[in-house]
Amino acid sequence: MASLKDVAKLANVSLMTVSRAINEPQRLRPETYQTVMAAVEALGYVSDASARKIRGARSTVNTIGVLALDTMTTPFSVEMTLSIEETARAHGWNSFVVNMFSNDQPGKIVDLLLAHRPDGIIYTTMGLRQVPVPEKLLSIPCVLANCESLTHRLPSYIPNDEEGQYLGVKALLAAGHRKLLCIHLPQELPSTARRRAGLERACREAGVDPDALLHHYLPVGESHHIDAADILMSHLDGQGPTFDAVVCGNDRVAFVAYQVLLARGLRIPEDVAVLGYDNMVGTGELFVPALSTVQLPHYEIGRLSALHLIQGETYQDTMLVDSPYLPRRSILPGARPR
């Protein structure tokens, strides 16, 4: 990473002149300012925010910078940044978060992050995503949490969505359910195909043809779970439901399913079992009856990502983090009569 001294050398000026160009450009002649800025651009220099601290005060504490793409806007992923901070503190490190929203200019946000001179970076996203990683982030150790790189081979910690869905559907099948209504997340999401693969594996092990089940994919959008109501209603007729269990793309879909089923006088799980996914923060136990679901391991993803940097790991693989099944009352244990 280029330093202030490197800029001064390339521009053939003093360190004081470079500092003034960055902090007090009005004090320089226009031609001098342009010369310095050309050197800044050529070297990709990022101003050091820590240099504004008291000169001579040198900290030995290492720091993790967290680049959070939409992460802090949802309770589903906030556990990840909490875990990073707790893990860093436990090992004598510091951490800070810079939020980046979808309408931000990535270059400016990355510069803001690097201005604090972190010793390592964790790039996090809301929901599993595949993202382009800015080149500047590669100048120091970088780990991806809950996302995968489209452009570089980098260490990534992501949920094991296939195994999580496999465990949940396996519990449904063990309880005797065979007529599953599957309301999948939008096909465009990376997790969707992986979860369907887990569902199909569980079905084949139980001798059930997964292609004979009822499959629906929700549309893209923040409120896609609302469409689950129409899907459910289309399979409810005067003779009762054409399914005996609902596999929900997430717990919000399960919440909609509960409302539709209960409004039609159907009992959960006696008439229809419901399987969620996410273990939605703060609400999973508020379902009546309590929702059986799969845990998205955000806290563990944050912890492992922080340890990757703290322990100086060098491998560049994608690590699948266990997504455990959480049995509750929306699926009856044991086989039901067929």
PDB file of C-alpha atoms in Angstrom, residues 24-173:
ATOM      1  CA  GLU A  24      -5.535  22.168   2.976  1.00  0.00           C
ATOM      2  CA  PRO A  25      -5.438  22.399  -0.841  1.00  0.00           C
ATOM      3  CA  GLN A  26      -6.286  26.106  -0.758  1.00  0.00           C
ATOM      4  CA  ARG A  27      -2.796  26.792   0.614  1.00  0.00           C
ATOM      5  CA  LEU A  28      -1.057  25.477  -2.514  1.00  0.00           C
ATOM      6  CA  ARG A  29      -0.609  26.845  -5.973  1.00  0.00           C
ATOM      7  CA  PRO A  30      -2.973  25.081  -8.437  1.00  0.00           C
ATOM      8  CA  GLU A  31      -0.123  23.559 -10.431  1.00  0.00           C
ATOM      9  CA  THR A  32       1.486  22.105  -7.288  1.00  0.00           C
ATOM     10  CA  TYR A  33      -1.830  20.694  -6.138  1.00  0.00           C
ATOM     11  CA  GLN A  34      -2.380  19.035  -9.536  1.00  0.00           C
ATOM     12  CA  THR A  35       1.086  17.491  -9.447  1.00  0.00           C
ATOM     13  CA  VAL A  36       0.500  15.978  -6.028  1.00  0.00           C
ATOM     14  CA  MET A  37      -2.980  14.697  -6.932  1.00  0.00           C
ATOM     15  CA  ALA A  38      -1.589  13.062 -10.076  1.00  0.00           C
ATOM     16  CA  ALA A  39       0.895  11.174  -7.888  1.00  0.00           C
ATOM     17  CA  VAL A  40      -1.899  10.199  -5.471  1.00  0.00           C
ATOM     18  CA  GLU A  41      -3.931   8.811  -8.365  1.00  0.00           C
ATOM     19  CA  ALA A  42      -0.974   7.013  -9.951  1.00  0.00           C
ATOM     20  CA  LEU A  43      -0.063   5.246  -6.695  1.00  0.00           C
ATOM     21  CA  GLY A  44      -3.609   4.588  -5.540  1.00  0.00           C
ATOM     22  CA  TYR A  45      -2.774   6.283  -2.254  1.00  0.00           C
ATOM     23  CA  VAL A  46      -5.449   6.375   0.451  1.00  0.00           C
ATOM     24  CA  SER A  47      -5.130   9.029   3.164  1.00  0.00           C
ATOM     25  CA  ASP A  48      -4.421   7.621   6.628  1.00  0.00           C
ATOM     26  CA  ALA A  49      -7.143   8.699   9.026  1.00  0.00           C
ATOM     27  CA  SER A  50      -5.028   7.462  11.919  1.00  0.00           C
ATOM     28  CA  ALA A  51      -2.389  10.069  11.029  1.00  0.00           C
ATOM     29  CA  ARG A  52      -4.725  12.707  12.419  1.00  0.00           C
ATOM     30  CA  LYS A  53      -4.186  11.223  15.862  1.00  0.00           C
ATOM     31  CA  ILE A  54      -1.477  12.550  18.133  1.00  0.00           C
ATOM     32  CA  ARG A  55       1.889  12.224  16.427  1.00  0.00           C
ATOM     33  CA  GLY A  56       4.199   9.724  18.027  1.00  0.00           C
ATOM     34  CA  ALA A  57       1.426   7.725  19.681  1.00  0.00           C
ATOM     35  CA  ARG A  58       1.919   4.282  18.158  1.00  0.00           C
ATOM     36  CA  SER A  59      -0.603   1.572  18.930  1.00  0.00           C
ATOM     37  CA  THR A  60       0.357  -2.098  18.871  1.00  0.00           C
ATOM     38  CA  VAL A  61      -3.273  -3.274  18.788  1.00  0.00           C
ATOM     39  CA  ASN A  62      -4.312  -4.961  15.553  1.00  0.00           C
ATOM     40  CA  THR A  63      -7.550  -3.943  13.882  1.00  0.00           C
ATOM     41  CA  ILE A  64     -10.134  -5.676  11.712  1.00  0.00           C
ATOM     42  CA  GLY A  65     -12.074  -3.497   9.296  1.00  0.00           C
ATOM     43  CA  VAL A  66     -15.535  -4.774   8.385  1.00  0.00           C
ATOM     44  CA  LEU A  67     -17.006  -3.737   5.043  1.00  0.00           C
ATOM     45  CA  ALA A  68     -20.729  -4.371   5.534  1.00  0.00           C
ATOM     46  CA  LEU A  69     -22.807  -4.454   2.340  1.00  0.00           C
ATOM     47  CA  ASP A  70     -26.390  -3.956   3.578  1.00  0.00           C
ATOM     48  CA  THR A  71     -25.528  -6.136   6.590  1.00  0.00           C
ATOM     49  CA  MET A  72     -26.511  -3.645   9.268  1.00  0.00           C
ATOM     50  CA  THR A  73     -29.965  -3.103   7.766  1.00  0.00           C
ATOM     51  CA  THR A  74     -31.412  -6.424   8.909  1.00  0.00           C
ATOM     52  CA  PRO A  75     -31.609  -8.397  12.152  1.00  0.00           C
ATOM     53  CA  PHE A  76     -30.805 -11.563  10.200  1.00  0.00           C
ATOM     54  CA  SER A  77     -27.167 -10.608   9.696  1.00  0.00           C
ATOM     55  CA  VAL A  78     -26.363  -8.206  12.544  1.00  0.00           C
ATOM     56  CA  GLU A  79     -25.176 -11.195  14.610  1.00  0.00           C
ATOM     57  CA  MET A  80     -22.270 -11.520  12.198  1.00  0.00           C
ATOM     58  CA  THR A  81     -20.771  -8.122  12.990  1.00  0.00           C
ATOM     59  CA  LEU A  82     -21.460  -8.623  16.702  1.00  0.00           C
ATOM     60  CA  SER A  83     -19.551 -11.900  16.587  1.00  0.00           C
ATOM     61  CA  ILE A  84     -16.611 -10.292  14.771  1.00  0.00           C
ATOM     62  CA  GLU A  85     -16.341  -7.598  17.450  1.00  0.00           C
ATOM     63  CA  GLU A  86     -16.623 -10.057  20.339  1.00  0.00           C
ATOM     64  CA  THR A  87     -14.034 -12.382  18.809  1.00  0.00           C
ATOM     65  CA  ALA A  88     -11.631  -9.512  18.103  1.00  0.00           C
ATOM     66  CA  ARG A  89     -11.880  -8.199  21.665  1.00  0.00           C
ATOM     67  CA  ALA A  90     -11.364 -11.655  23.123  1.00  0.00           C
ATOM     68  CA  HIS A  91      -8.032 -11.847  21.286  1.00  0.00           C
ATOM     69  CA  GLY A  92      -6.879  -8.302  22.046  1.00  0.00           C
ATOM     70  CA  TRP A  93      -7.831  -6.894  18.647  1.00  0.00           C
ATOM     71  CA  ASN A  94     -10.084  -3.985  17.724  1.00  0.00           C
ATOM     72  CA  SER A  95     -12.701  -3.839  15.001  1.00  0.00           C
ATOM     73  CA  PHE A  96     -14.723  -1.179  13.206  1.00  0.00           C
ATOM     74  CA  VAL A  97     -17.533  -1.296  10.655  1.00  0.00           C
ATOM     75  CA  VAL A  98     -17.999   0.745   7.483  1.00  0.00           C
ATOM     76  CA  ASN A  99     -21.453   0.321   5.964  1.00  0.00           C
ATOM     77  CA  MET A 100     -21.882   0.195   2.209  1.00  0.00           C
ATOM     78  CA  PHE A 101     -25.369   0.390   0.720  1.00  0.00           C
ATOM     79  CA  SER A 102     -26.449  -0.640  -2.766  1.00  0.00           C
ATOM     80  CA  ASN A 103     -26.528   2.965  -4.039  1.00  0.00           C
ATOM     81  CA  ASP A 104     -23.066   3.880  -2.684  1.00  0.00           C
ATOM     82  CA  GLN A 105     -19.990   4.300  -4.872  1.00  0.00           C
ATOM     83  CA  PRO A 106     -17.856   1.283  -3.872  1.00  0.00           C
ATOM     84  CA  GLY A 107     -14.563   3.058  -4.566  1.00  0.00           C
ATOM     85  CA  LYS A 108     -15.255   5.851  -2.085  1.00  0.00           C
ATOM     86  CA  ILE A 109     -16.438   3.458   0.625  1.00  0.00           C
ATOM     87  CA  VAL A 110     -13.383   1.246   0.175  1.00  0.00           C
ATOM     88  CA  ASP A 111     -11.119   4.305   0.453  1.00  0.00           C
ATOM     89  CA  LEU A 112     -12.882   5.285   3.666  1.00  0.00           C
ATOM     90  CA  LEU A 113     -12.293   1.800   5.055  1.00  0.00           C
ATOM     91  CA  LEU A 114      -8.622   1.692   4.076  1.00  0.00           C
ATOM     92  CA  ALA A 115      -8.035   5.198   5.454  1.00  0.00           C
ATOM     93  CA  HIS A 116      -8.181   3.659   8.928  1.00  0.00           C
ATOM     94  CA  ARG A 117      -5.321   1.300   8.054  1.00  0.00           C
ATOM     95  CA  PRO A 118      -6.863  -2.010   9.185  1.00  0.00           C
ATOM     96  CA  ASP A 119      -4.623  -5.068   9.492  1.00  0.00           C
ATOM     97  CA  GLY A 120      -7.256  -7.217   7.819  1.00  0.00           C
ATOM     98  CA  ILE A 121     -10.676  -6.870   6.218  1.00  0.00           C
ATOM     99  CA  ILE A 122     -13.869  -8.898   6.450  1.00  0.00           C
ATOM    100  CA  TYR A 123     -16.342  -8.262   3.639  1.00  0.00           C
ATOM    101  CA  THR A 124     -19.878  -9.171   4.760  1.00  0.00           C
ATOM    102  CA  THR A 125     -23.221  -9.130   2.962  1.00  0.00           C
ATOM    103  CA  MET A 126     -26.894  -9.444   3.872  1.00  0.00           C
ATOM    104  CA  GLY A 127     -27.983 -12.787   2.469  1.00  0.00           C
ATOM    105  CA  LEU A 128     -25.581 -15.108   0.675  1.00  0.00           C
ATOM    106  CA  ARG A 129     -24.303 -13.249  -2.402  1.00  0.00           C
ATOM    107  CA  GLN A 130     -21.667 -13.504  -5.084  1.00  0.00           C
ATOM    108  CA  VAL A 131     -19.877 -10.154  -5.261  1.00  0.00           C
ATOM    109  CA  PRO A 132     -17.090  -8.463  -7.218  1.00  0.00           C
ATOM    110  CA  VAL A 133     -14.247  -7.681  -4.815  1.00  0.00           C
ATOM    111  CA  PRO A 134     -12.588  -4.259  -5.336  1.00  0.00           C
ATOM    112  CA  GLU A 135      -8.902  -4.566  -6.206  1.00  0.00           C
ATOM    113  CA  LYS A 136      -7.889  -2.217  -3.390  1.00  0.00           C
ATOM    114  CA  LEU A 137      -9.145  -4.677  -0.782  1.00  0.00           C
ATOM    115  CA  LEU A 138      -6.538  -7.179  -1.913  1.00  0.00           C
ATOM    116  CA  SER A 139      -3.659  -5.056  -0.624  1.00  0.00           C
ATOM    117  CA  ILE A 140      -4.109  -6.569   2.850  1.00  0.00           C
ATOM    118  CA  PRO A 141      -5.559  -9.884   4.123  1.00  0.00           C
ATOM    119  CA  CYS A 142      -9.223 -10.118   3.150  1.00  0.00           C
ATOM    120  CA  VAL A 143     -11.876 -12.653   4.154  1.00  0.00           C
ATOM    121  CA  LEU A 144     -15.422 -12.947   2.817  1.00  0.00           C
ATOM    122  CA  ALA A 145     -18.248 -13.637   5.283  1.00  0.00           C
ATOM    123  CA  ASN A 146     -21.616 -14.803   3.954  1.00  0.00           C
ATOM    124  CA  CYS A 147     -20.536 -14.078   0.385  1.00  0.00           C
ATOM    125  CA  GLU A 148     -18.359 -15.440  -2.416  1.00  0.00           C
ATOM    126  CA  SER A 149     -16.057 -13.613  -4.815  1.00  0.00           C
ATOM    127  CA  LEU A 150     -16.900 -13.312  -8.504  1.00  0.00           C
ATOM    128  CA  THR A 151     -13.466 -11.983  -9.352  1.00  0.00           C
ATOM    129  CA  HIS A 152     -10.754 -13.427  -7.068  1.00  0.00           C
ATOM    130  CA  ARG A 153      -9.935 -16.566  -5.138  1.00  0.00           C
ATOM    131  CA  LEU A 154     -10.404 -15.565  -1.519  1.00  0.00           C
ATOM    132  CA  PRO A 155     -11.210 -17.351   1.739  1.00  0.00           C
ATOM    133  CA  SER A 156     -14.976 -17.423   2.252  1.00  0.00           C
ATOM    134  CA  TYR A 157     -17.153 -18.578   5.126  1.00  0.00           C
ATOM    135  CA  ILE A 158     -20.712 -19.325   4.040  1.00  0.00           C
ATOM    136  CA  PRO A 159     -23.686 -21.340   5.333  1.00  0.00           C
ATOM    137  CA  ASN A 160     -23.890 -24.996   4.373  1.00  0.00           C
ATOM    138  CA  ASP A 161     -27.315 -24.474   2.804  1.00  0.00           C
ATOM    139  CA  GLU A 162     -27.502 -27.854   1.140  1.00  0.00           C
ATOM    140  CA  GLU A 163     -26.885 -29.750   4.364  1.00  0.00           C
ATOM    141  CA  GLY A 164     -29.214 -27.479   6.337  1.00  0.00           C
ATOM    142  CA  GLN A 165     -32.133 -28.075   3.967  1.00  0.00           C
ATOM    143  CA  TYR A 166     -31.332 -31.780   3.859  1.00  0.00           C
ATOM    144  CA  LEU A 167     -31.604 -32.045   7.635  1.00  0.00           C
ATOM    145  CA  GLY A 168     -34.887 -30.126   7.778  1.00  0.00           C
ATOM    146  CA  VAL A 169     -36.581 -32.092   4.994  1.00  0.00           C
ATOM    147  CA  LYS A 170     -35.247 -35.346   6.427  1.00  0.00           C
ATOM    148  CA  ALA A 171     -37.118 -34.522   9.654  1.00  0.00           C
ATOM    149  CA  LEU A 172     -40.313 -33.882   7.684  1.00  0.00           C
ATOM    150  CA  LEU A 173     -40.015 -37.184   5.863  1.00  0.00           C
TER     151      LEU A 173
END
